[in-house]
Amino acid sequence: ADAGAHVFVDTDDAVHANHSFVSVTANAPGPRTIRLPRRCDVVDAFTDEVIARDVTEFTADFADMQSRLFFTGDAASWRGKA
């Protein structure tokens, strides 16, 4: 955060992000709180489940070494679904 970068998680997990997606690969099992740089809806890109609406952070559970991909934007625009 000191370099002006957004910190998505407080753990040593691999995170990749752009304006529309956040990918997290957990290095250990358990919940992760993921902080977003802007308020938005969050959709699990693999299951189409709406995880949260109009949030700046959310919590997701992870298995050991599990990767999860989240769409971050307007849930209604995710694959044309509401």
PDB file of N, CA, C and O in Angstrom, residues 13-14 23-30 32 44 46-47 60-70:
ATOM      1  N   ASP A  13      -1.291 -14.972  -0.444  1.00  0.00           N
ATOM      2  CA  ASP A  13      -1.911 -15.649  -1.576  1.00  0.00           C
ATOM      3  C   ASP A  13      -1.600 -14.905  -2.873  1.00  0.00           C
ATOM      4  O   ASP A  13      -1.354 -13.702  -2.877  1.00  0.00           O
ATOM      5  N   ALA A  14      -1.633 -15.649  -3.980  1.00  0.00           N
ATOM      6  CA  ALA A  14      -1.436 -15.047  -5.299  1.00  0.00           C
ATOM      7  C   ALA A  14      -2.729 -14.350  -5.720  1.00  0.00           C
ATOM      8  O   ALA A  14      -3.810 -14.948  -5.674  1.00  0.00           O
ATOM      9  N   SER A  23      -8.680 -12.673  -9.295  1.00  0.00           N
ATOM     10  CA  SER A  23      -8.361 -14.083  -9.128  1.00  0.00           C
ATOM     11  C   SER A  23      -7.500 -14.242  -7.882  1.00  0.00           C
ATOM     12  O   SER A  23      -6.551 -13.481  -7.683  1.00  0.00           O
ATOM     13  N   VAL A  24      -7.854 -15.202  -7.038  1.00  0.00           N
ATOM     14  CA  VAL A  24      -7.089 -15.477  -5.823  1.00  0.00           C
ATOM     15  C   VAL A  24      -6.777 -16.967  -5.791  1.00  0.00           C
ATOM     16  O   VAL A  24      -7.672 -17.794  -5.984  1.00  0.00           O
ATOM     17  N   THR A  25      -5.510 -17.305  -5.558  1.00  0.00           N
ATOM     18  CA  THR A  25      -5.097 -18.686  -5.329  1.00  0.00           C
ATOM     19  C   THR A  25      -4.586 -18.768  -3.898  1.00  0.00           C
ATOM     20  O   THR A  25      -3.589 -18.128  -3.551  1.00  0.00           O
ATOM     21  N   ALA A  26      -5.296 -19.524  -3.069  1.00  0.00           N
ATOM     22  CA  ALA A  26      -4.988 -19.611  -1.640  1.00  0.00           C
ATOM     23  C   ALA A  26      -3.844 -20.589  -1.409  1.00  0.00           C
ATOM     24  O   ALA A  26      -3.841 -21.688  -1.954  1.00  0.00           O
ATOM     25  N   ASN A  27      -2.888 -20.202  -0.584  1.00  0.00           N
ATOM     26  CA  ASN A  27      -1.766 -21.096  -0.273  1.00  0.00           C
ATOM     27  C   ASN A  27      -2.052 -21.963   0.955  1.00  0.00           C
ATOM     28  O   ASN A  27      -1.216 -22.762   1.350  1.00  0.00           O
ATOM     29  N   ALA A  28      -3.239 -21.798   1.544  1.00  0.00           N
ATOM     30  CA  ALA A  28      -3.676 -22.600   2.691  1.00  0.00           C
ATOM     31  C   ALA A  28      -5.206 -22.528   2.729  1.00  0.00           C
ATOM     32  O   ALA A  28      -5.798 -21.568   2.235  1.00  0.00           O
ATOM     33  N   PRO A  29      -5.869 -23.516   3.316  1.00  0.00           N
ATOM     34  CA  PRO A  29      -7.323 -23.482   3.369  1.00  0.00           C
ATOM     35  C   PRO A  29      -7.841 -22.431   4.348  1.00  0.00           C
ATOM     36  O   PRO A  29      -7.122 -22.020   5.259  1.00  0.00           O
ATOM     37  N   GLY A  30      -9.079 -21.999   4.123  1.00  0.00           N
ATOM     38  CA  GLY A  30      -9.730 -21.086   5.054  1.00  0.00           C
ATOM     39  C   GLY A  30     -10.352 -19.891   4.362  1.00  0.00           C
ATOM     40  O   GLY A  30     -10.219 -19.708   3.153  1.00  0.00           O
ATOM     41  N   ARG A  32     -11.017 -15.980   3.249  1.00  0.00           N
ATOM     42  CA  ARG A  32     -10.223 -14.812   2.900  1.00  0.00           C
ATOM     43  C   ARG A  32     -11.160 -13.622   2.780  1.00  0.00           C
ATOM     44  O   ARG A  32     -12.224 -13.735   2.164  1.00  0.00           O
ATOM     45  N   ASP A  44     -19.134 -15.207  -8.638  1.00  0.00           N
ATOM     46  CA  ASP A  44     -18.188 -16.291  -8.855  1.00  0.00           C
ATOM     47  C   ASP A  44     -18.234 -16.630 -10.347  1.00  0.00           C
ATOM     48  O   ASP A  44     -19.266 -17.041 -10.866  1.00  0.00           O
ATOM     49  N   PHE A  46     -16.994 -19.030 -12.039  1.00  0.00           N
ATOM     50  CA  PHE A  46     -17.118 -20.446 -12.381  1.00  0.00           C
ATOM     51  C   PHE A  46     -18.521 -20.991 -12.121  1.00  0.00           C
ATOM     52  O   PHE A  46     -18.996 -21.856 -12.846  1.00  0.00           O
ATOM     53  N   THR A  47     -19.189 -20.489 -11.079  1.00  0.00           N
ATOM     54  CA  THR A  47     -20.504 -21.021 -10.706  1.00  0.00           C
ATOM     55  C   THR A  47     -21.662 -20.079 -11.035  1.00  0.00           C
ATOM     56  O   THR A  47     -22.821 -20.469 -10.927  1.00  0.00           O
ATOM     57  N   ALA A  60     -14.620 -15.049   1.176  1.00  0.00           N
ATOM     58  CA  ALA A  60     -14.825 -16.286   0.430  1.00  0.00           C
ATOM     59  C   ALA A  60     -13.990 -17.383   1.070  1.00  0.00           C
ATOM     60  O   ALA A  60     -12.894 -17.124   1.571  1.00  0.00           O
ATOM     61  N   ASP A  61     -14.523 -18.609   1.057  1.00  0.00           N
ATOM     62  CA  ASP A  61     -13.802 -19.764   1.598  1.00  0.00           C
ATOM     63  C   ASP A  61     -12.960 -20.409   0.505  1.00  0.00           C
ATOM     64  O   ASP A  61     -13.376 -20.457  -0.661  1.00  0.00           O
ATOM     65  N   PHE A  62     -11.800 -20.929   0.898  1.00  0.00           N
ATOM     66  CA  PHE A  62     -10.872 -21.563  -0.032  1.00  0.00           C
ATOM     67  C   PHE A  62     -10.386 -22.887   0.529  1.00  0.00           C
ATOM     68  O   PHE A  62     -10.122 -23.003   1.729  1.00  0.00           O
ATOM     69  N   ALA A  63     -10.230 -23.872  -0.362  1.00  0.00           N
ATOM     70  CA  ALA A  63      -9.526 -25.106  -0.030  1.00  0.00           C
ATOM     71  C   ALA A  63      -8.030 -24.839  -0.235  1.00  0.00           C
ATOM     72  O   ALA A  63      -7.639 -23.829  -0.829  1.00  0.00           O
ATOM     73  N   ASP A  64      -7.188 -25.723   0.230  1.00  0.00           N
ATOM     74  CA  ASP A  64      -5.745 -25.586   0.051  1.00  0.00           C
ATOM     75  C   ASP A  64      -5.401 -25.522  -1.439  1.00  0.00           C
ATOM     76  O   ASP A  64      -5.825 -26.370  -2.218  1.00  0.00           O
ATOM     77  N   MET A  65      -4.676 -24.496  -1.837  1.00  0.00           N
ATOM     78  CA  MET A  65      -4.227 -24.267  -3.209  1.00  0.00           C
ATOM     79  C   MET A  65      -5.370 -24.074  -4.213  1.00  0.00           C
ATOM     80  O   MET A  65      -5.181 -24.219  -5.417  1.00  0.00           O
ATOM     81  N   GLN A  66      -6.548 -23.727  -3.742  1.00  0.00           N
ATOM     82  CA  GLN A  66      -7.691 -23.486  -4.623  1.00  0.00           C
ATOM     83  C   GLN A  66      -7.576 -22.112  -5.261  1.00  0.00           C
ATOM     84  O   GLN A  66      -7.202 -21.132  -4.608  1.00  0.00           O
ATOM     85  N   SER A  67      -7.908 -22.045  -6.539  1.00  0.00           N
ATOM     86  CA  SER A  67      -8.012 -20.767  -7.242  1.00  0.00           C
ATOM     87  C   SER A  67      -9.481 -20.453  -7.457  1.00  0.00           C
ATOM     88  O   SER A  67     -10.262 -21.334  -7.821  1.00  0.00           O
ATOM     89  N   ARG A  68      -9.834 -19.194  -7.221  1.00  0.00           N
ATOM     90  CA  ARG A  68     -11.198 -18.744  -7.479  1.00  0.00           C
ATOM     91  C   ARG A  68     -11.118 -17.470  -8.303  1.00  0.00           C
ATOM     92  O   ARG A  68     -10.212 -16.653  -8.128  1.00  0.00           O
ATOM     93  N   LEU A  69     -12.068 -17.309  -9.218  1.00  0.00           N
ATOM     94  CA  LEU A  69     -12.124 -16.149 -10.097  1.00  0.00           C
ATOM     95  C   LEU A  69     -13.451 -15.446  -9.861  1.00  0.00           C
ATOM     96  O   LEU A  69     -14.516 -16.066  -9.946  1.00  0.00           O
ATOM     97  N   PHE A  70     -13.366 -14.161  -9.576  1.00  0.00           N
ATOM     98  CA  PHE A  70     -14.559 -13.366  -9.281  1.00  0.00           C
ATOM     99  C   PHE A  70     -14.707 -12.242 -10.296  1.00  0.00           C
ATOM    100  O   PHE A  70     -13.746 -11.525 -10.593  1.00  0.00           O
TER     101      PHE A  70
END
